[in-house]
JSON list of C-alpha atoms in Angstrom, two decimals:
[
{"chain": "A", "resi": 1, "resn": "PRO", "atom": "CA", "xyz": [5.46, 10.83, -3.06]},
{"chain": "A", "resi": 2, "resn": "GLY", "atom": "CA", "xyz": [2.14, 11.86, -4.36]},
{"chain": "A", "resi": 3, "resn": "GLU", "atom": "CA", "xyz": [3.65, 14.19, -6.65]},
{"chain": "A", "resi": 4, "resn": "MET", "atom": "CA", "xyz": [4.21, 14.49, -10.29]},
{"chain": "A", "resi": 5, "resn": "SER", "atom": "CA", "xyz": [7.28, 17.25, -11.91]},
{"chain": "A", "resi": 6, "resn": "LEU", "atom": "CA", "xyz": [7.55, 19.48, -14.63]},
{"chain": "A", "resi": 7, "resn": "TYR", "atom": "CA", "xyz": [10.23, 20.68, -15.69]},
{"chain": "A", "resi": 8, "resn": "TYR", "atom": "CA", "xyz": [10.11, 23.91, -18.01]},
{"chain": "A", "resi": 9, "resn": "VAL", "atom": "CA", "xyz": [12.52, 26.54, -19.58]},
{"chain": "A", "resi": 10, "resn": "GLU", "atom": "CA", "xyz": [11.81, 30.16, -19.23]},
{"chain": "A", "resi": 11, "resn": "HIS", "atom": "CA", "xyz": [13.20, 33.32, -20.96]},
{"chain": "A", "resi": 12, "resn": "TYR", "atom": "CA", "xyz": [14.71, 30.68, -23.08]},
{"chain": "A", "resi": 13, "resn": "ARG", "atom": "CA", "xyz": [15.84, 34.14, -26.09]},
{"chain": "A", "resi": 14, "resn": "THR", "atom": "CA", "xyz": [17.32, 35.67, -23.32]},
{"chain": "A", "resi": 15, "resn": "PRO", "atom": "CA", "xyz": [20.51, 35.88, -21.64]},
{"chain": "A", "resi": 16, "resn": "GLY", "atom": "CA", "xyz": [19.60, 34.55, -18.11]},
{"chain": "A", "resi": 17, "resn": "VAL", "atom": "CA", "xyz": [17.61, 31.15, -19.33]},
{"chain": "A", "resi": 18, "resn": "GLN", "atom": "CA", "xyz": [15.69, 29.64, -15.99]},
{"chain": "A", "resi": 19, "resn": "ILE", "atom": "CA", "xyz": [14.60, 25.90, -15.90]},
{"chain": "A", "resi": 20, "resn": "ARG", "atom": "CA", "xyz": [11.19, 26.10, -13.70]},
{"chain": "A", "resi": 21, "resn": "ARG", "atom": "CA", "xyz": [9.96, 23.52, -11.58]},
{"chain": "A", "resi": 22, "resn": "GLY", "atom": "CA", "xyz": [6.17, 22.66, -12.41]},
{"chain": "A", "resi": 23, "resn": "VAL", "atom": "CA", "xyz": [4.45, 20.23, -9.42]},
{"chain": "A", "resi": 24, "resn": "LEU", "atom": "CA", "xyz": [0.71, 18.24, -9.75]},
{"chain": "A", "resi": 25, "resn": "ARG", "atom": "CA", "xyz": [-0.38, 15.49, -7.69]},
{"chain": "A", "resi": 26, "resn": "GLU", "atom": "CA", "xyz": [-0.77, 12.40, -8.46]},
{"chain": "A", "resi": 27, "resn": "ASP", "atom": "CA", "xyz": [-2.90, 11.65, -11.15]},
{"chain": "A", "resi": 28, "resn": "GLY", "atom": "CA", "xyz": [-4.20, 14.82, -10.87]},
{"chain": "A", "resi": 29, "resn": "PHE", "atom": "CA", "xyz": [-4.37, 15.99, -14.27]},
{"chain": "A", "resi": 30, "resn": "VAL", "atom": "CA", "xyz": [-8.39, 16.02, -13.91]},
{"chain": "A", "resi": 31, "resn": "SER", "atom": "CA", "xyz": [-10.86, 16.20, -10.96]},
{"chain": "A", "resi": 32, "resn": "LEU", "atom": "CA", "xyz": [-14.65, 15.33, -10.96]},
{"chain": "A", "resi": 33, "resn": "LYS", "atom": "CA", "xyz": [-15.45, 18.45, -8.69]},
{"chain": "A", "resi": 34, "resn": "ALA", "atom": "CA", "xyz": [-18.92, 19.30, -7.04]},
{"chain": "A", "resi": 35, "resn": "PRO", "atom": "CA", "xyz": [-19.40, 22.86, -5.95]},
{"chain": "A", "resi": 36, "resn": "TYR", "atom": "CA", "xyz": [-20.64, 23.77, -2.69]},
{"chain": "A", "resi": 37, "resn": "ARG", "atom": "CA", "xyz": [-24.13, 23.51, -3.00]},
{"chain": "A", "resi": 38, "resn": "GLY", "atom": "CA", "xyz": [-23.20, 19.66, -3.48]},
{"chain": "A", "resi": 39, "resn": "GLY", "atom": "CA", "xyz": [-23.63, 16.96, -6.00]},
{"chain": "A", "resi": 40, "resn": "ILE", "atom": "CA", "xyz": [-24.24, 13.25, -6.56]},
{"chain": "A", "resi": 41, "resn": "VAL", "atom": "CA", "xyz": [-22.54, 10.93, -8.59]},
{"chain": "A", "resi": 42, "resn": "ARG", "atom": "CA", "xyz": [-23.31, 7.08, -9.96]},
{"chain": "A", "resi": 43, "resn": "THR", "atom": "CA", "xyz": [-20.78, 5.37, -11.46]},
{"chain": "A", "resi": 44, "resn": "LYS", "atom": "CA", "xyz": [-21.97, 2.03, -13.83]},
{"chain": "A", "resi": 45, "resn": "ALA", "atom": "CA", "xyz": [-22.34, -1.62, -12.42]},
{"chain": "A", "resi": 46, "resn": "ILE", "atom": "CA", "xyz": [-18.37, -2.45, -12.26]},
{"chain": "A", "resi": 47, "resn": "ARG", "atom": "CA", "xyz": [-16.61, -5.96, -10.89]},
{"chain": "A", "resi": 48, "resn": "PHE", "atom": "CA", "xyz": [-13.56, -5.16, -8.78]},
{"chain": "A", "resi": 49, "resn": "ALA", "atom": "CA", "xyz": [-11.41, -7.10, -7.11]},
{"chain": "A", "resi": 50, "resn": "GLY", "atom": "CA", "xyz": [-9.33, -5.94, -3.44]},
{"chain": "A", "resi": 51, "resn": "SER", "atom": "CA", "xyz": [-10.84, -5.54, 0.05]},
{"chain": "A", "resi": 52, "resn": "ARG", "atom": "CA", "xyz": [-10.52, -1.91, 0.15]},
{"chain": "A", "resi": 53, "resn": "LEU", "atom": "CA", "xyz": [-11.22, 1.15, -1.96]},
{"chain": "A", "resi": 54, "resn": "VAL", "atom": "CA", "xyz": [-8.78, 3.92, -2.17]},
{"chain": "A", "resi": 55, "resn": "LEU", "atom": "CA", "xyz": [-9.27, 7.61, -3.08]},
{"chain": "A", "resi": 56, "resn": "ASN", "atom": "CA", "xyz": [-7.30, 10.37, -4.53]},
{"chain": "A", "resi": 57, "resn": "TYR", "atom": "CA", "xyz": [-9.25, 13.55, -3.59]},
{"chain": "A", "resi": 58, "resn": "SER", "atom": "CA", "xyz": [-8.87, 16.62, -2.11]},
{"chain": "A", "resi": 59, "resn": "THR", "atom": "CA", "xyz": [-11.46, 18.89, -0.37]},
{"chain": "A", "resi": 60, "resn": "SER", "atom": "CA", "xyz": [-12.15, 22.39, 0.57]},
{"chain": "A", "resi": 61, "resn": "ALA", "atom": "CA", "xyz": [-12.46, 22.96, 4.66]},
{"chain": "A", "resi": 62, "resn": "ALA", "atom": "CA", "xyz": [-16.04, 23.20, 4.70]},
{"chain": "A", "resi": 63, "resn": "GLY", "atom": "CA", "xyz": [-16.47, 19.59, 1.44]},
{"chain": "A", "resi": 64, "resn": "SER", "atom": "CA", "xyz": [-16.66, 16.73, 2.49]},
{"chain": "A", "resi": 65, "resn": "ILE", "atom": "CA", "xyz": [-17.12, 13.49, 0.22]},
{"chain": "A", "resi": 66, "resn": "ARG", "atom": "CA", "xyz": [-19.46, 10.29, 1.41]},
{"chain": "A", "resi": 67, "resn": "ILE", "atom": "CA", "xyz": [-19.92, 7.21, -0.18]},
{"chain": "A", "resi": 68, "resn": "ALA", "atom": "CA", "xyz": [-22.06, 4.09, -0.78]},
{"chain": "A", "resi": 69, "resn": "ILE", "atom": "CA", "xyz": [-21.99, 1.16, -2.50]},
{"chain": "A", "resi": 70, "resn": "GLU", "atom": "CA", "xyz": [-25.28, -0.21, -3.84]},
{"chain": "A", "resi": 71, "resn": "ASP", "atom": "CA", "xyz": [-25.98, -2.86, -6.01]},
{"chain": "A", "resi": 72, "resn": "ALA", "atom": "CA", "xyz": [-26.31, -3.36, -10.05]},
{"chain": "A", "resi": 73, "resn": "ALA", "atom": "CA", "xyz": [-29.98, -1.81, -9.70]},
{"chain": "A", "resi": 74, "resn": "GLY", "atom": "CA", "xyz": [-28.59, 1.12, -7.43]},
{"chain": "A", "resi": 75, "resn": "GLN", "atom": "CA", "xyz": [-30.16, -0.51, -4.47]},
{"chain": "A", "resi": 76, "resn": "PRO", "atom": "CA", "xyz": [-27.72, 0.23, -1.01]},
{"chain": "A", "resi": 77, "resn": "ILE", "atom": "CA", "xyz": [-25.67, -2.68, 0.32]},
{"chain": "A", "resi": 78, "resn": "ARG", "atom": "CA", "xyz": [-26.26, -2.87, 3.80]},
{"chain": "A", "resi": 79, "resn": "GLY", "atom": "CA", "xyz": [-23.53, -1.93, 5.60]},
{"chain": "A", "resi": 80, "resn": "PHE", "atom": "CA", "xyz": [-21.49, 0.18, 2.95]},
{"chain": "A", "resi": 81, "resn": "GLY", "atom": "CA", "xyz": [-24.37, 2.96, 2.86]},
{"chain": "A", "resi": 82, "resn": "ALA", "atom": "CA", "xyz": [-23.50, 6.35, 2.80]},
{"chain": "A", "resi": 83, "resn": "GLU", "atom": "CA", "xyz": [-24.69, 7.37, 6.16]},
{"chain": "A", "resi": 84, "resn": "GLU", "atom": "CA", "xyz": [-22.49, 4.69, 7.37]},
{"chain": "A", "resi": 85, "resn": "CYS", "atom": "CA", "xyz": [-19.23, 6.52, 5.84]},
{"chain": "A", "resi": 86, "resn": "PRO", "atom": "CA", "xyz": [-18.17, 9.01, 8.17]},
{"chain": "A", "resi": 87, "resn": "GLU", "atom": "CA", "xyz": [-17.38, 12.27, 6.26]},
{"chain": "A", "resi": 88, "resn": "ILE", "atom": "CA", "xyz": [-14.23, 12.28, 4.38]},
{"chain": "A", "resi": 89, "resn": "PHE", "atom": "CA", "xyz": [-12.38, 15.84, 4.24]},
{"chain": "A", "resi": 90, "resn": "GLY", "atom": "CA", "xyz": [-9.23, 17.05, 3.21]},
{"chain": "A", "resi": 91, "resn": "ASP", "atom": "CA", "xyz": [-6.53, 16.37, 0.72]},
{"chain": "A", "resi": 92, "resn": "ASP", "atom": "CA", "xyz": [-4.98, 12.88, 0.23]},
{"chain": "A", "resi": 93, "resn": "VAL", "atom": "CA", "xyz": [-3.47, 10.80, -3.22]},
{"chain": "A", "resi": 94, "resn": "ASN", "atom": "CA", "xyz": [-4.25, 7.56, -1.11]},
{"chain": "A", "resi": 95, "resn": "HIS", "atom": "CA", "xyz": [-7.46, 7.36, 1.43]},
{"chain": "A", "resi": 96, "resn": "THR", "atom": "CA", "xyz": [-8.61, 4.34, 2.60]},
{"chain": "A", "resi": 97, "resn": "VAL", "atom": "CA", "xyz": [-12.90, 4.72, 3.04]},
{"chain": "A", "resi": 98, "resn": "ARG", "atom": "CA", "xyz": [-14.32, 3.09, 5.86]},
{"chain": "A", "resi": 99, "resn": "TRP", "atom": "CA", "xyz": [-17.90, 2.74, 6.59]},
{"chain": "A", "resi": 100, "resn": "LYS", "atom": "CA", "xyz": [-19.14, 2.11, 10.61]},
{"chain": "A", "resi": 101, "resn": "THR", "atom": "CA", "xyz": [-18.10, -1.67, 10.06]},
{"chain": "A", "resi": 102, "resn": "GLY", "atom": "CA", "xyz": [-14.85, -1.08, 8.97]},
{"chain": "A", "resi": 103, "resn": "PRO", "atom": "CA", "xyz": [-12.74, -1.03, 5.29]},
{"chain": "A", "resi": 104, "resn": "ASP", "atom": "CA", "xyz": [-13.13, -4.71, 4.31]},
{"chain": "A", "resi": 105, "resn": "VAL", "atom": "CA", "xyz": [-15.20, -4.62, 1.00]},
{"chain": "A", "resi": 106, "resn": "SER", "atom": "CA", "xyz": [-13.70, -8.12, 0.56]},
{"chain": "A", "resi": 107, "resn": "SER", "atom": "CA", "xyz": [-17.30, -9.86, 0.18]},
{"chain": "A", "resi": 108, "resn": "LEU", "atom": "CA", "xyz": [-18.26, -7.45, -2.18]},
{"chain": "A", "resi": 109, "resn": "ALA", "atom": "CA", "xyz": [-15.69, -8.35, -4.57]},
{"chain": "A", "resi": 110, "resn": "GLY", "atom": "CA", "xyz": [-16.53, -10.23, -8.04]},
{"chain": "A", "resi": 111, "resn": "LYS", "atom": "CA", "xyz": [-20.35, -9.42, -7.53]},
{"chain": "A", "resi": 112, "resn": "PRO", "atom": "CA", "xyz": [-21.36, -6.11, -9.85]},
{"chain": "A", "resi": 113, "resn": "VAL", "atom": "CA", "xyz": [-21.80, -3.19, -7.62]},
{"chain": "A", "resi": 114, "resn": "ARG", "atom": "CA", "xyz": [-22.35, 0.60, -7.96]},
{"chain": "A", "resi": 115, "resn": "LEU", "atom": "CA", "xyz": [-20.21, 3.68, -5.99]},
{"chain": "A", "resi": 116, "resn": "ARG", "atom": "CA", "xyz": [-22.50, 6.42, -5.23]},
{"chain": "A", "resi": 117, "resn": "PHE", "atom": "CA", "xyz": [-20.40, 9.26, -4.49]},
{"chain": "A", "resi": 118, "resn": "GLU", "atom": "CA", "xyz": [-22.36, 12.39, -2.46]},
{"chain": "A", "resi": 119, "resn": "MET", "atom": "CA", "xyz": [-19.57, 15.24, -2.77]},
{"chain": "A", "resi": 120, "resn": "ARG", "atom": "CA", "xyz": [-20.11, 18.81, -1.66]},
{"chain": "A", "resi": 121, "resn": "ASP", "atom": "CA", "xyz": [-16.90, 21.68, -2.35]},
{"chain": "A", "resi": 122, "resn": "ALA", "atom": "CA", "xyz": [-15.00, 18.36, -3.41]},
{"chain": "A", "resi": 123, "resn": "ASP", "atom": "CA", "xyz": [-12.85, 17.39, -6.19]},
{"chain": "A", "resi": 124, "resn": "LEU", "atom": "CA", "xyz": [-12.39, 13.57, -7.45]},
{"chain": "A", "resi": 125, "resn": "TYR", "atom": "CA", "xyz": [-9.22, 12.72, -8.88]},
{"chain": "A", "resi": 126, "resn": "SER", "atom": "CA", "xyz": [-9.45, 9.06, -9.06]},
{"chain": "A", "resi": 127, "resn": "PHE", "atom": "CA", "xyz": [-10.24, 6.04, -7.22]},
{"chain": "A", "resi": 128, "resn": "ARG", "atom": "CA", "xyz": [-9.19, 2.44, -7.27]},
{"chain": "A", "resi": 129, "resn": "PHE", "atom": "CA", "xyz": [-9.31, -1.04, -5.34]},
{"chain": "A", "resi": 130, "resn": "ASP", "atom": "CA", "xyz": [-6.80, -2.69, -3.79]}
]
Protein backbone atom coordinates (compact mmCIF):
# COMPACT_ATOMS: atom_id res chain seq x y z
CA PRO A 1 0.00 0.00 0.00
CA GLY A 2 1.22 3.47 -0.88
CA GLU A 3 3.85 2.36 -3.38
CA MET A 4 4.27 0.96 -6.88
CA SER A 5 6.92 -1.55 -7.92
CA LEU A 6 8.80 -1.46 -11.21
CA TYR A 7 10.90 -4.47 -12.17
CA TYR A 8 13.77 -4.23 -14.64
CA VAL A 9 16.61 -6.37 -15.92
CA GLU A 10 20.23 -5.43 -15.38
CA HIS A 11 23.24 -6.78 -17.31
CA TYR A 12 21.02 -8.57 -19.83
CA ARG A 13 23.88 -9.02 -22.36
CA THR A 14 26.24 -10.74 -19.96
CA PRO A 15 26.09 -13.85 -17.79
CA GLY A 16 24.66 -13.09 -14.36
CA VAL A 17 21.50 -11.29 -15.40
CA GLN A 18 19.85 -9.58 -12.43
CA ILE A 19 16.26 -8.56 -11.91
CA ARG A 20 15.92 -5.36 -9.87
CA ARG A 21 12.95 -3.76 -8.16
CA GLY A 22 12.42 -0.01 -8.14
CA VAL A 23 9.85 1.63 -5.88
CA LEU A 24 7.75 4.74 -6.53
CA ARG A 25 5.26 6.28 -4.16
CA GLU A 26 1.61 6.02 -5.17
CA ASP A 27 0.77 8.92 -7.52
CA GLY A 28 4.44 9.88 -7.20
CA PHE A 29 5.47 10.56 -10.79
CA VAL A 30 5.18 14.35 -10.52
CA SER A 31 4.90 16.81 -7.66
CA LEU A 32 4.32 20.47 -7.05
CA LYS A 33 7.52 21.38 -5.22
CA ALA A 34 8.05 24.38 -2.96
CA PRO A 35 11.52 25.53 -1.85
CA TYR A 36 12.48 26.23 1.76
CA ARG A 37 11.68 29.94 1.35
CA GLY A 38 8.11 28.85 0.58
CA GLY A 39 5.49 29.41 -2.05
CA ILE A 40 1.76 29.64 -2.63
CA VAL A 41 -0.35 28.04 -5.32
CA ARG A 42 -4.09 28.41 -5.93
CA THR A 43 -6.28 26.13 -7.98
CA LYS A 44 -8.81 27.51 -10.38
CA ALA A 45 -12.41 27.27 -9.19
CA ILE A 46 -13.52 23.65 -8.82
CA ARG A 47 -16.63 21.84 -7.62
CA PHE A 48 -16.23 18.68 -5.62
CA ALA A 49 -18.25 15.90 -4.05
CA GLY A 50 -17.28 14.39 -0.73
CA SER A 51 -16.74 15.31 2.87
CA ARG A 52 -12.96 15.45 3.30
CA LEU A 53 -9.85 16.66 1.50
CA VAL A 54 -7.08 14.06 1.22
CA LEU A 55 -3.43 14.77 0.34
CA ASN A 56 -0.49 12.78 -0.97
CA TYR A 57 2.52 14.84 0.16
CA SER A 58 6.03 14.84 1.57
CA THR A 59 7.88 17.56 3.49
CA SER A 60 11.35 17.90 4.93
CA ALA A 61 11.74 18.04 8.71
CA ALA A 62 11.57 21.85 8.47
CA GLY A 63 8.87 21.96 5.77
CA SER A 64 5.11 22.21 5.99
CA ILE A 65 1.83 22.64 4.11
CA ARG A 66 -1.23 24.66 5.11
CA ILE A 67 -4.43 24.81 3.08
CA ALA A 68 -7.19 27.35 2.78
CA ILE A 69 -10.46 26.89 0.97
CA GLU A 70 -11.61 30.08 -0.75
CA ASP A 71 -14.72 31.06 -2.67
CA ALA A 72 -14.55 31.35 -6.47
CA ALA A 73 -13.41 34.99 -6.16
CA GLY A 74 -10.45 34.02 -3.96
CA GLN A 75 -11.87 35.18 -0.62
CA PRO A 76 -11.24 32.89 2.39
CA ILE A 77 -14.24 30.89 3.58
CA ARG A 78 -14.82 31.23 7.31
CA GLY A 79 -13.58 28.19 9.19
CA PHE A 80 -11.34 27.03 6.32
CA GLY A 81 -8.56 29.63 6.32
CA ALA A 82 -4.87 28.72 6.23
CA GLU A 83 -4.44 30.08 9.75
CA GLU A 84 -7.11 27.60 10.90
CA CYS A 85 -5.28 24.65 9.30
CA PRO A 86 -2.58 23.18 11.55
CA GLU A 87 0.75 22.79 9.76
CA ILE A 88 0.96 19.50 7.91
CA PHE A 89 4.38 17.87 7.83
CA GLY A 90 5.86 14.44 7.25
CA ASP A 91 5.24 11.97 4.44
CA ASP A 92 1.81 10.46 3.76
CA VAL A 93 -0.07 9.21 0.70
CA ASN A 94 -3.49 9.40 2.39
CA HIS A 95 -3.62 12.37 4.80
CA THR A 96 -6.98 13.90 5.72
CA VAL A 97 -6.69 17.68 6.05
CA ARG A 98 -8.15 19.19 9.20
CA TRP A 99 -9.00 22.70 10.25
CA LYS A 100 -9.77 23.85 13.81
CA THR A 101 -13.38 22.81 13.23
CA GLY A 102 -12.36 19.37 11.95
CA PRO A 103 -11.99 17.65 8.57
CA ASP A 104 -15.60 17.90 7.31
CA VAL A 105 -15.90 19.96 4.10
CA SER A 106 -19.29 18.59 3.02
CA SER A 107 -20.93 22.02 3.57
CA LEU A 108 -18.90 23.26 0.56
CA ALA A 109 -19.59 20.29 -1.74
CA GLY A 110 -21.06 21.27 -5.10
CA LYS A 111 -20.10 24.94 -4.71
CA PRO A 112 -17.29 26.55 -6.72
CA VAL A 113 -14.22 26.84 -4.47
CA ARG A 114 -10.50 27.37 -4.86
CA LEU A 115 -7.79 25.66 -2.82
CA ARG A 116 -4.83 27.72 -1.65
CA PHE A 117 -1.74 25.69 -0.74
CA GLU A 118 0.89 27.46 1.36
CA MET A 119 3.97 25.26 1.15
CA ARG A 120 7.52 25.38 2.46
CA ASP A 121 10.14 22.76 1.54
CA ALA A 122 7.38 20.36 0.49
CA ASP A 123 6.15 18.21 -2.38
CA LEU A 124 2.44 17.90 -3.15
CA TYR A 125 1.82 14.84 -5.33
CA SER A 126 -1.97 14.84 -5.44
CA PHE A 127 -5.15 15.84 -3.67
CA ARG A 128 -8.68 14.48 -3.83
CA PHE A 129 -12.02 14.76 -2.12
CA ASP A 130 -13.54 11.61 -0.60
